[in-house]
Amino acid sequence: MSLKTIIYSSFLTGLLSCINFLTDVSTVKSEIIQNLEKFKLNETIINSNQDIFTQDFGENIVTNESLNQEFAQQDDETPNKDEENWPSPIEDDEIFWFLLVDQLEYRGSDSKDFFRWDIEGWVGGDYERIWLKTEGEVAFAKDDGGEAEIQLLYGYLIAPFWDLQVGLRYDRIYGSEDDRGRAFAVIGLEGLAPDLYEVDTALFISENGDLSARFQVEQELLITQKLILQPRFEINVAAQKVENFGIGSGVNDIELGLRLRYEINRNYAPYLGINWIRLVGETENLARKDGESVDNFSVVGGIRMLF
Amino acid sequence: MPNFLHRRNFLRFTTGLGLVVGLDYFSPAYAKQIKSIKADQTQLKYPEIIDLIIQETGVKIGEQNATGITVNNSIPAPLIRLKEGQIAKINVTNKLDEDTSIHWHGIILPVKMDGVPGVSFAGIKPGQTFTYEFPIIQSGTYWYHGHSGLQEQRGHFGPIIIDPIESDPFQYDKDYVVMLSDWTFEDPYDVLKNLKKMSSYYNNQKRTVENLSEDSMWRQMRMDPTDIADITGATYTYLINGLVPETNWTAIFKPGEKVRLRFINGSAMTFFDVRIPGLKMTVVQADGQNIQPVIVDEFRMGTAETYDIIVEPKNEQAYTIFAETMDRSGYARGTLAISQGMTAPIPKLRERPVRSMKDMGMNHDMSGMNNNLHMNHDMSGMNSNSTMNHDMSGMNSNSTMNHDMFNDEAVPNISNDFGVRNAGVPMMVQSRLNEPGIGLENTGTRVLVYSDLRNIAPGYDQRKPDREIELHLTGNMERYMWSFNGKKYSEEKEIAFYKGERLRLTFINQTMMEHPIHLHGMWMELDNGAGQYKPRKHTIIVKPAEKLSVEINVDVSGKWPLHCHLLYHMKVGMFRTVAIMDHPVEAG
Ligand SMILES: [Cu+2]
C-alpha cells in the first residue's frame, strides 16, 4: 500500500467523521467525490461509490443546528456529575447457594435396617463458599441407636477444579449406651479429579488430638440421559485408637456403593443400589468384641434431590 | 389474553401524507396479519418522536400464558423504522418496578445515548421517562434490547430498520423482519441459579457409557464434548417474531419475486443455523452493513448478529424457514408461502455435534475421537471448503486479497495462566474464520463462513493499526464463571483505547465455547483476509481455541461496553468498559 493511499484514506476518514453530525453535507459530499476519484483502488467500487455520492442527498436529512450542538456537547469527555451513583452495568458478585441431598435412603441388611442421609450444601460466590455437610444413620430397631456427623466449613477455590476447605466437624453417637460426642478441626480438599472423579477428602484432628482422615470418591456414569449409575468408594483411617468410638489405629473401614438413579428431572431422582461396608484391622477387632457385624452388605433405596 | 394497545396510542405524529412507519408490531401476530414492510421509501413518513413504554404484560407464548417484559405490550418489541440522516427522538417510559434501559445495538451514536446503565447513563428508574436523541448516520438492519439485568431474556428486544438515503445496491420486492429468540417459562434468575449449581443442568444430550472409551481424553481434561450450549431446548422455546414453531409465522411472496429477509438473532443464549430448504440464499448484509453478495445454503448466527438475505422463490409453493439451534436441541420455524396457512415439510433436527480436539487447541489425531476430528485435521491450514465456496459464489474475487496481517496458522498458546478463573487452556490457537463452525463442517452444502464477508466498498481507513491489544476469553465452566483475561468485570473494569488511534484488537478464546463478542459505539473491522474490504461488524463469534483480530477506529469519546453477548456470560462477568483515553505522551 502506498503512502499516498494511506494519506488519502485517512483524509477520507476525517471527512466521513464530519458527516457523522451532518453539519455541512453538501460540501462534504463534493469533497468525498473528489477524493474517491483520486482514490483509485478498484474501478467498480469507485463507480458504485460515485453512484452513491453523486446522487442528491434529498430533503430527508434533518439538519437541526441546535440539536447537533447538543450532541457535540454530549459527546465530550466531561464526566457525568452523578456517575458515582450509577448502578453497576452488571452484578457479577452475587451470592448463590446449592443443596444436594445425595443420599436419603433406606438401608436393609441381614443384621439391621437403617435410615441414612448424606447431604451437602454451600452458599457463597465464585471463590469463597460456606459449606455444610452432614451424614448419619438411624436404626429402625429401637435399641440400635445411630450416629450423626455435621461439618461446617469455609471453602476457597484454589485451582480451577479444587476447593480447599477448613472448619469444624461434630460427631454424635447415640443408642444403647450413653450418648457420646466429639468435635474435630477439619482441613479438606473437594473437587473434580482428572477422569471426572468427584473427590472429597479431609484430615481431622479431634478435640483430644487424635488424627484421622477420610477419602471419598465417586463417579457418574450415564447409561442414558436419565439413568445414571453412581459408583462410590470411601476409606477411613486413624492414627490413634479411640476405643470409645470403636476406632482402631490404621485403616478403619472400606465402603463401596453402587446406586442407579432415574432422574425424573434434575431435581428429583429416586434410586436403588447396593452398599457394602467392611471394618478392618483394629477397628474390626473392637467391633467383634462388642458383638457387632464387621461385614455389612445392604440393599438401598431412596431419593436424591437437588435444590 | 394480552391487552393489545393500538399503535396509534403511541405515535405522536405530525401532519402530512404518506405511509406511517416508525413503529410496527409483529405480535401478537395471531391478531395481526404480517405484511411486507417494503414500500416506496420516498412515500414513507417517519415520525419525529417515538414513544415506548416498558412494562410487564401477560403474553401468550404458543398456547401458554406467561408474563413478559414488553415494549408497548409486544414481544418482540415494535419495529422501529428510521431514515438515515434523520434525528431519532425516542421517549422510553419505565412502568416496571425496577430500573430498565434500551441499548440500540449496532448503532453508532453519542455516548450518553448508548443506553447501558452504569456506563452511558444512570438507567431509567421506575416511573421515569428517558428521551433518547441521536442522529442516524448509518442504514441497515439492527435491533434494540434492554441492558438491565436479565430483562432481555423476558422479551425486552425488538428490531430496527434504518432506510438508507440512497437505496441499497440490490433489488427486492418484499421485505420482512425475521427476529429469532429464545423464551423460557422459568424465571431467568432461576435459570442462572441452576447453571451455578450445575453447569450442565440444561444439557440433555450428554454422551453416555457407550462412548466412554472414546471420551477418555475429555474425561481426563474434565471437559464435556457435548457442551455446545449452556441453555438448551430443555427449557427454551425458540421463536420467530415472537411465535412458536407451531404457530408458523408466514411471509407471503409471489413466484418470481425477490424477498428480502432481515434475520436478527435477538436470543439471549442461542446460536441458530438458518436454512430454507429448496432455496439458495444470497447474503447481502451482515450486521447491517452491505457486503459483496454471497450465495449460500445455510448460515450460522451468533447471538446478536444480523444477516439480510434475498431469496427468489420461483414455485407456487411453501418453503420452511428453519433455524436450528447449534446444539440441535430445538428450532424456530416459519414459512415462506404464496398464501397464509400453507406449510412445507419441517426438516428433522440433525444430530448434535461433538467438540473436536481442535476446539481444545490440539491438532494431532486422537484414536477413537469423533469423525469431525479427521475432517478438522485435514482442514487445518488452507480450507478446501472455502476454495470451493469461492468458485460457487462467483462473487468473491480473491485477487485483491490482502494478507498483510491476516494469518491462519496455528500458534502455540503462550499466555495461558489465568488461575482458577480458567479451566482447560488450549495448547494451540489459530484463525478459524474459514470454518463454518461446529456441526456445519460436513453438511455437503455451502455454508457461510466469516472469510466470505467482504465489505461492498473498500474500508474508509487503510491506516495500519498503531497498536495491538490482546483480549483473552476465559472461563471455568465447572463453576459457571466467565471472564476476560481471567478476571470478571468486578475484578477488572476497564480497558483503555486511545482517542484517535487505529487499534488492532486480538481475541484469543481460551475456552471450549463460542462467544459472540460485542463492542458498543465503534465498528470492529474483521481481519478476515479481505484486505481493504474488511467487513464491519458489531458482534463477532470467536470460536473455541480461536485467535482472530479486528481493527477499530477509535473516533469516539467516553466509555463503551465490550462484552460477550451471551446474556448469562455477560451477567457473571464477561464484560469490560472501554475507556477512551488520551494517547499517553511517548517517552524518549
Ligand atoms: Cu460468552
Short mmCIF file of C-alpha atoms in Angstrom, two decimals, chain B residues 131-490:
data_model
loop_
_atom_site.label_atom_id
_atom_site.label_comp_id
_atom_site.label_asym_id
_atom_site.label_seq_id
_atom_site.Cartn_x
_atom_site.Cartn_y
_atom_site.Cartn_z
CA THR B 131 -35.51 10.64 25.99
CA TYR B 132 -33.00 9.19 23.61
CA GLU B 133 -31.99 11.55 20.88
CA PHE B 134 -29.34 10.83 18.30
CA PRO B 135 -28.57 11.43 14.65
CA ILE B 136 -28.87 8.40 12.39
CA ILE B 137 -25.69 8.15 10.34
CA GLN B 138 -25.97 4.61 9.01
CA SER B 139 -28.51 2.29 7.45
CA GLY B 140 -29.40 -1.37 7.61
CA THR B 141 -30.93 -3.92 9.93
CA TYR B 142 -30.26 -3.60 13.65
CA TRP B 143 -32.07 -4.22 16.89
CA TYR B 144 -32.58 -2.87 20.37
CA HIS B 145 -32.83 -4.52 23.74
CA GLY B 146 -32.77 -3.97 27.46
CA HIS B 147 -29.36 -3.78 29.06
CA SER B 148 -30.57 -4.14 32.65
CA GLY B 149 -30.27 -7.42 34.50
CA LEU B 150 -31.75 -10.32 32.57
CA GLN B 151 -34.70 -8.36 31.15
CA GLU B 152 -33.70 -9.20 27.60
CA GLN B 153 -34.47 -12.85 28.28
CA ARG B 154 -38.03 -11.92 29.19
CA GLY B 155 -38.88 -10.29 25.88
CA HIS B 156 -37.27 -6.86 26.06
CA PHE B 157 -35.91 -6.73 22.49
CA GLY B 158 -37.07 -5.55 19.10
CA PRO B 159 -35.93 -4.86 15.53
CA ILE B 160 -34.70 -1.64 13.99
CA ILE B 161 -34.64 -0.86 10.29
CA ILE B 162 -32.84 2.18 9.04
CA ASP B 163 -33.69 3.03 5.47
CA PRO B 164 -30.69 4.26 3.54
CA ILE B 165 -30.56 7.68 1.93
CA GLU B 166 -29.61 6.01 -1.32
CA SER B 167 -31.28 2.70 -2.00
CA ASP B 168 -29.31 -0.44 -1.24
CA PRO B 169 -27.26 -1.88 -4.12
CA PHE B 170 -29.64 -4.80 -4.54
CA GLN B 171 -33.21 -5.24 -5.68
CA TYR B 172 -36.08 -6.82 -3.83
CA ASP B 173 -39.87 -6.84 -3.94
CA LYS B 174 -40.81 -7.98 -0.47
CA ASP B 175 -39.20 -7.15 2.83
CA TYR B 176 -39.64 -9.00 6.12
CA VAL B 177 -38.01 -8.99 9.53
CA VAL B 178 -37.28 -12.45 10.92
CA MET B 179 -36.38 -11.98 14.55
CA LEU B 180 -35.18 -15.12 16.30
CA SER B 181 -35.32 -15.50 20.05
CA ASP B 182 -35.33 -17.96 22.89
CA TRP B 183 -38.03 -18.00 25.52
CA THR B 184 -38.11 -19.75 28.87
CA PHE B 185 -41.10 -20.09 31.15
CA GLU B 186 -38.69 -20.23 34.07
CA ASP B 187 -37.57 -17.10 35.85
CA PRO B 188 -34.25 -16.17 34.16
CA TYR B 189 -32.67 -15.80 37.61
CA ASP B 190 -33.66 -19.37 38.40
CA VAL B 191 -32.01 -20.42 35.15
CA LEU B 192 -28.83 -18.69 36.28
CA LYS B 193 -29.07 -20.31 39.72
CA ASN B 194 -29.41 -23.70 38.10
CA LEU B 195 -26.32 -23.08 35.97
CA LYS B 196 -24.39 -22.02 39.05
CA LYS B 197 -25.43 -25.20 40.86
CA MET B 198 -24.71 -27.46 37.94
CA SER B 199 -23.34 -26.01 34.72
CA SER B 200 -24.68 -28.92 32.66
CA TYR B 201 -28.15 -28.52 34.15
CA TYR B 202 -29.79 -28.00 30.76
CA ASN B 203 -27.69 -30.42 28.75
CA ASN B 204 -29.85 -33.41 27.96
CA GLN B 205 -27.63 -34.60 25.15
CA LYS B 206 -24.58 -35.76 27.04
CA ARG B 207 -22.58 -38.71 25.93
CA THR B 208 -23.25 -41.98 27.73
CA VAL B 209 -21.21 -45.02 28.76
CA GLU B 210 -21.38 -46.12 25.14
CA ASN B 211 -18.72 -43.53 24.32
CA LEU B 212 -16.71 -43.98 27.50
CA SER B 213 -13.52 -45.12 25.84
CA GLU B 214 -13.73 -42.52 23.05
CA ASP B 215 -14.19 -39.81 25.63
CA SER B 216 -11.23 -40.76 27.77
CA MET B 217 -9.30 -37.66 26.70
CA TRP B 218 -12.24 -35.40 27.51
CA ARG B 219 -12.82 -37.06 30.83
CA GLN B 220 -9.18 -36.73 31.66
CA MET B 221 -9.38 -33.00 30.96
CA ARG B 222 -12.65 -32.77 32.91
CA MET B 223 -14.43 -31.39 29.87
CA ASP B 224 -17.67 -32.35 28.23
CA PRO B 225 -17.52 -32.74 24.43
CA THR B 226 -21.29 -32.16 24.27
CA ASP B 227 -21.04 -28.78 25.95
CA ILE B 228 -22.35 -26.86 22.94
CA ALA B 229 -24.93 -24.59 24.54
CA ASP B 230 -25.35 -23.69 28.21
CA ILE B 231 -29.11 -23.30 27.94
CA THR B 232 -30.97 -25.53 25.55
CA GLY B 233 -34.33 -26.72 24.31
CA ALA B 234 -34.66 -28.36 27.72
CA THR B 235 -36.11 -25.06 28.90
CA TYR B 236 -36.19 -22.89 25.77
CA THR B 237 -38.93 -22.46 23.23
CA TYR B 238 -37.50 -20.89 20.08
CA LEU B 239 -39.44 -18.10 18.43
CA ILE B 240 -39.63 -16.31 15.12
CA ASN B 241 -41.08 -12.83 15.60
CA GLY B 242 -42.46 -13.98 18.93
CA LEU B 243 -44.18 -17.04 17.52
CA VAL B 244 -43.60 -20.70 18.36
CA PRO B 245 -42.85 -23.16 15.53
CA GLU B 246 -46.42 -24.48 15.59
CA THR B 247 -47.92 -21.04 15.06
CA ASN B 248 -45.75 -20.85 11.96
CA TRP B 249 -45.01 -17.22 11.17
CA THR B 250 -45.53 -16.91 7.42
CA ALA B 251 -44.17 -14.45 4.88
CA ILE B 252 -46.02 -14.13 1.59
CA PHE B 253 -44.45 -13.92 -1.84
CA LYS B 254 -45.48 -14.15 -5.47
CA PRO B 255 -43.43 -16.58 -7.56
CA GLY B 256 -40.51 -14.77 -9.17
CA GLU B 257 -40.40 -12.06 -6.56
CA LYS B 258 -37.23 -11.27 -4.70
CA VAL B 259 -37.82 -11.49 -0.98
CA ARG B 260 -35.56 -9.76 1.48
CA LEU B 261 -35.46 -11.43 4.87
CA ARG B 262 -33.81 -9.49 7.67
CA PHE B 263 -32.66 -12.10 10.16
CA ILE B 264 -31.90 -10.82 13.65
CA ASN B 265 -30.69 -13.14 16.36
CA GLY B 266 -32.33 -11.49 19.34
CA SER B 267 -31.88 -14.52 21.58
CA ALA B 268 -30.28 -14.45 24.98
CA MET B 269 -28.11 -17.53 24.59
CA THR B 270 -28.76 -19.29 21.30
CA PHE B 271 -26.76 -19.73 18.12
CA PHE B 272 -29.04 -20.52 15.19
CA ASP B 273 -28.21 -22.30 11.93
CA VAL B 274 -30.58 -20.92 9.33
CA ARG B 275 -31.64 -22.50 6.04
CA ILE B 276 -34.63 -22.51 3.73
CA PRO B 277 -34.67 -25.95 2.09
CA GLY B 278 -35.19 -25.60 -1.64
CA LEU B 279 -33.86 -22.06 -1.87
CA LYS B 280 -30.42 -20.55 -2.29
CA MET B 281 -29.95 -17.53 -0.08
CA THR B 282 -27.98 -14.50 -1.18
CA VAL B 283 -26.46 -12.83 1.84
CA VAL B 284 -26.34 -9.09 1.18
CA GLN B 285 -25.89 -7.60 4.62
CA ALA B 286 -24.08 -8.63 7.76
CA ASP B 287 -24.64 -6.68 10.97
CA GLY B 288 -26.48 -4.01 8.98
CA GLN B 289 -23.56 -3.43 6.61
CA ASN B 290 -23.85 -4.17 2.92
CA ILE B 291 -21.45 -6.86 1.80
CA GLN B 292 -20.49 -8.32 -1.52
CA PRO B 293 -23.27 -10.83 -2.09
CA VAL B 294 -22.57 -14.45 -1.15
CA ILE B 295 -24.85 -17.28 -2.22
CA VAL B 296 -25.24 -19.93 0.45
CA ASP B 297 -27.44 -22.80 1.56
CA GLU B 298 -27.06 -22.13 5.25
CA PHE B 299 -25.59 -19.63 7.67
CA ARG B 300 -24.89 -19.56 11.40
CA MET B 301 -26.00 -16.63 13.52
CA GLY B 302 -24.31 -15.93 16.79
CA THR B 303 -26.37 -14.19 19.43
CA ALA B 304 -26.91 -10.52 18.43
CA GLU B 305 -25.72 -10.88 14.83
CA THR B 306 -27.93 -9.90 11.92
CA TYR B 307 -27.89 -11.11 8.32
CA ASP B 308 -30.03 -9.84 5.47
CA ILE B 309 -30.63 -12.34 2.72
CA ILE B 310 -32.51 -12.33 -0.54
CA VAL B 311 -34.32 -15.36 -1.86
CA GLU B 312 -36.12 -15.76 -5.13
CA PRO B 313 -38.74 -18.48 -4.82
CA LYS B 314 -39.90 -19.45 -8.26
CA ASN B 315 -42.57 -22.02 -7.49
CA GLU B 316 -46.09 -21.67 -6.21
CA GLN B 317 -45.37 -23.49 -3.01
CA ALA B 318 -44.34 -23.12 0.61
CA TYR B 319 -40.77 -23.14 1.91
CA THR B 320 -39.79 -23.70 5.51
CA ILE B 321 -37.59 -21.12 7.19
CA PHE B 322 -35.68 -23.37 9.53
CA ALA B 323 -33.49 -22.02 12.30
CA GLU B 324 -31.98 -24.95 14.11
CA THR B 325 -30.08 -24.33 17.33
CA MET B 326 -26.36 -25.05 17.23
CA ASP B 327 -26.75 -27.82 19.80
CA ARG B 328 -29.70 -29.29 17.83
CA SER B 329 -31.94 -29.25 20.88
CA GLY B 330 -34.67 -27.29 19.14
CA TYR B 331 -35.60 -24.96 16.34
CA ALA B 332 -37.52 -21.90 15.37
CA ARG B 333 -39.59 -22.23 12.26
CA GLY B 334 -41.52 -20.08 9.87
CA THR B 335 -42.73 -20.37 6.33
CA LEU B 336 -42.38 -18.54 3.06
CA ALA B 337 -45.52 -19.21 1.07
CA ILE B 338 -47.77 -17.86 -1.62
CA SER B 339 -50.63 -17.69 0.88
CA GLN B 340 -51.23 -17.92 4.61
CA GLY B 341 -51.85 -21.36 6.03
CA MET B 342 -49.54 -23.23 3.70
CA THR B 343 -46.78 -25.37 5.13
CA ALA B 344 -43.74 -27.19 3.86
CA PRO B 345 -42.04 -30.19 5.44
CA ILE B 346 -40.05 -29.39 8.56
CA PRO B 347 -36.55 -30.88 8.38
CA LYS B 348 -35.51 -33.30 11.09
CA LEU B 349 -33.12 -31.95 13.68
CA ARG B 350 -29.63 -33.12 12.84
CA GLU B 351 -27.56 -34.98 15.37
CA ARG B 352 -25.96 -32.73 17.93
CA PRO B 353 -22.30 -32.16 17.21
CA VAL B 354 -19.46 -33.15 19.48
CA ARG B 355 -16.45 -30.96 20.22
CA SER B 356 -13.29 -31.90 18.41
CA MET B 357 -9.71 -31.76 19.57
CA LYS B 358 -9.40 -28.62 17.51
CA ASP B 359 -11.79 -26.92 19.90
CA MET B 360 -9.32 -27.83 22.59
CA GLY B 361 -6.42 -26.44 20.60
CA MET B 362 -4.96 -29.79 19.73
CA ASN B 363 -4.33 -30.59 16.14
CA HIS B 364 -2.97 -34.07 16.35
CA ASP B 365 -5.21 -37.03 15.83
CA MET B 366 -6.54 -38.98 18.77
CA SER B 367 -7.51 -42.57 18.22
CA GLY B 368 -11.19 -43.12 18.61
CA MET B 369 -12.20 -39.49 18.56
CA ASN B 370 -15.23 -38.46 16.62
CA ASN B 371 -15.34 -38.08 12.86
CA ASN B 372 -15.15 -34.32 12.98
CA LEU B 373 -11.63 -34.60 14.10
CA HIS B 374 -10.37 -36.18 10.90
CA MET B 375 -12.18 -33.54 8.96
CA ASN B 376 -10.73 -30.77 11.04
CA HIS B 377 -7.32 -32.23 10.85
CA ASP B 378 -7.42 -32.20 7.08
CA MET B 379 -8.77 -28.72 7.02
CA SER B 380 -6.12 -27.10 9.13
CA GLY B 381 -4.25 -24.53 7.17
CA MET B 382 -6.00 -23.82 3.92
CA ASN B 383 -9.58 -24.90 3.95
CA SER B 384 -10.59 -26.84 0.86
CA ASN B 385 -14.19 -25.99 1.55
CA SER B 386 -13.66 -22.31 1.20
CA THR B 387 -11.84 -22.62 -2.09
CA MET B 388 -14.80 -24.44 -3.47
CA ASN B 389 -17.09 -21.87 -1.93
CA HIS B 390 -15.46 -19.02 -3.73
CA ASP B 391 -15.94 -20.79 -7.02
CA MET B 392 -19.57 -21.35 -6.36
CA SER B 393 -20.49 -17.87 -5.42
CA GLY B 394 -18.55 -16.36 -8.27
CA MET B 395 -18.73 -13.07 -6.48
CA ASN B 396 -15.68 -13.10 -4.33
CA SER B 397 -12.62 -12.42 -6.36
CA ASN B 398 -9.55 -13.33 -4.41
CA SER B 399 -7.34 -11.07 -6.45
CA THR B 400 -7.48 -8.17 -4.07
CA MET B 401 -7.00 -10.35 -1.03
CA ASN B 402 -4.65 -8.67 1.31
CA HIS B 403 -2.79 -10.99 3.57
CA ASP B 404 -0.53 -8.41 5.10
CA MET B 405 -1.66 -9.17 8.63
CA PHE B 406 -4.14 -11.94 8.30
CA ASN B 407 -2.63 -15.24 9.33
CA ASP B 408 -4.37 -18.53 9.77
CA GLU B 409 -1.54 -20.65 11.07
CA ALA B 410 -1.83 -22.29 14.44
CA VAL B 411 0.44 -20.76 17.00
CA PRO B 412 1.31 -22.05 20.45
CA ASN B 413 -0.86 -20.54 23.10
CA ILE B 414 1.73 -18.92 25.30
CA SER B 415 -0.03 -16.59 27.68
CA ASN B 416 -2.09 -19.14 29.44
CA ASP B 417 -2.11 -18.61 33.15
CA PHE B 418 -5.45 -17.33 34.31
CA GLY B 419 -5.51 -19.22 37.60
CA VAL B 420 -8.75 -20.54 38.95
CA ARG B 421 -10.78 -18.48 36.52
CA ASN B 422 -9.87 -20.56 33.52
CA ALA B 423 -10.11 -24.29 33.08
CA GLY B 424 -8.69 -26.23 30.17
CA VAL B 425 -6.35 -23.97 28.28
CA PRO B 426 -5.90 -24.81 24.58
CA MET B 427 -2.39 -25.78 23.53
CA MET B 428 -2.61 -24.05 20.17
CA VAL B 429 -4.71 -21.16 18.96
CA GLN B 430 -5.39 -20.23 15.36
CA SER B 431 -7.71 -18.47 12.98
CA ARG B 432 -10.87 -20.42 12.27
CA LEU B 433 -12.52 -17.79 10.09
CA ASN B 434 -12.82 -20.15 7.13
CA GLU B 435 -14.59 -22.79 9.16
CA PRO B 436 -18.37 -22.77 9.21
CA GLY B 437 -18.33 -23.85 12.84
CA ILE B 438 -19.16 -26.91 14.86
CA GLY B 439 -21.87 -29.11 13.40
CA LEU B 440 -21.72 -27.47 9.98
CA GLU B 441 -18.46 -28.99 8.77
CA ASN B 442 -19.87 -31.88 6.79
CA THR B 443 -23.24 -30.71 5.58
CA GLY B 444 -22.26 -31.13 1.93
CA THR B 445 -23.78 -27.73 1.28
CA ARG B 446 -22.45 -24.22 1.04
CA VAL B 447 -22.36 -22.68 4.48
CA LEU B 448 -21.41 -19.06 5.08
CA VAL B 449 -18.03 -18.59 6.72
CA TYR B 450 -16.56 -15.39 8.13
CA SER B 451 -13.92 -15.27 5.42
CA ASP B 452 -16.76 -14.84 2.88
CA LEU B 453 -17.67 -11.47 4.31
CA ARG B 454 -16.30 -8.62 2.20
CA ASN B 455 -17.41 -5.07 2.53
CA ILE B 456 -19.12 -3.64 -0.52
CA ALA B 457 -16.63 -0.77 -0.68
CA PRO B 458 -13.04 -0.51 0.47
CA GLY B 459 -12.69 0.48 4.09
CA TYR B 460 -12.70 4.15 4.81
CA ASP B 461 -9.48 3.86 6.68
CA GLN B 462 -6.49 1.99 5.34
CA ARG B 463 -4.12 3.01 8.08
CA LYS B 464 -2.11 0.27 9.64
CA PRO B 465 -3.07 -0.16 13.28
CA ASP B 466 -0.91 1.82 15.66
CA ARG B 467 -1.23 -0.63 18.46
CA GLU B 468 -2.38 -4.16 19.22
CA ILE B 469 -4.18 -5.35 22.34
CA GLU B 470 -4.84 -8.98 23.16
CA LEU B 471 -8.00 -9.92 24.98
CA HIS B 472 -8.37 -13.47 26.23
CA LEU B 473 -11.79 -15.01 26.57
CA THR B 474 -11.67 -17.12 29.69
CA GLY B 475 -13.95 -19.24 31.76
CA ASN B 476 -14.42 -22.05 34.20
CA MET B 477 -17.46 -24.00 33.06
CA GLU B 478 -17.44 -26.16 36.18
CA ARG B 479 -18.34 -23.15 38.32
CA TYR B 480 -20.04 -21.25 35.53
CA MET B 481 -17.54 -18.40 35.66
CA TRP B 482 -16.89 -16.32 32.52
CA SER B 483 -14.40 -13.51 32.18
CA PHE B 484 -11.84 -11.65 30.08
CA ASN B 485 -8.15 -12.17 30.80
CA GLY B 486 -9.17 -14.36 33.73
CA LYS B 487 -10.89 -11.50 35.52
CA LYS B 488 -14.57 -10.81 35.73
CA TYR B 489 -15.88 -7.26 35.49
CA SER B 490 -15.90 -6.58 39.23
#
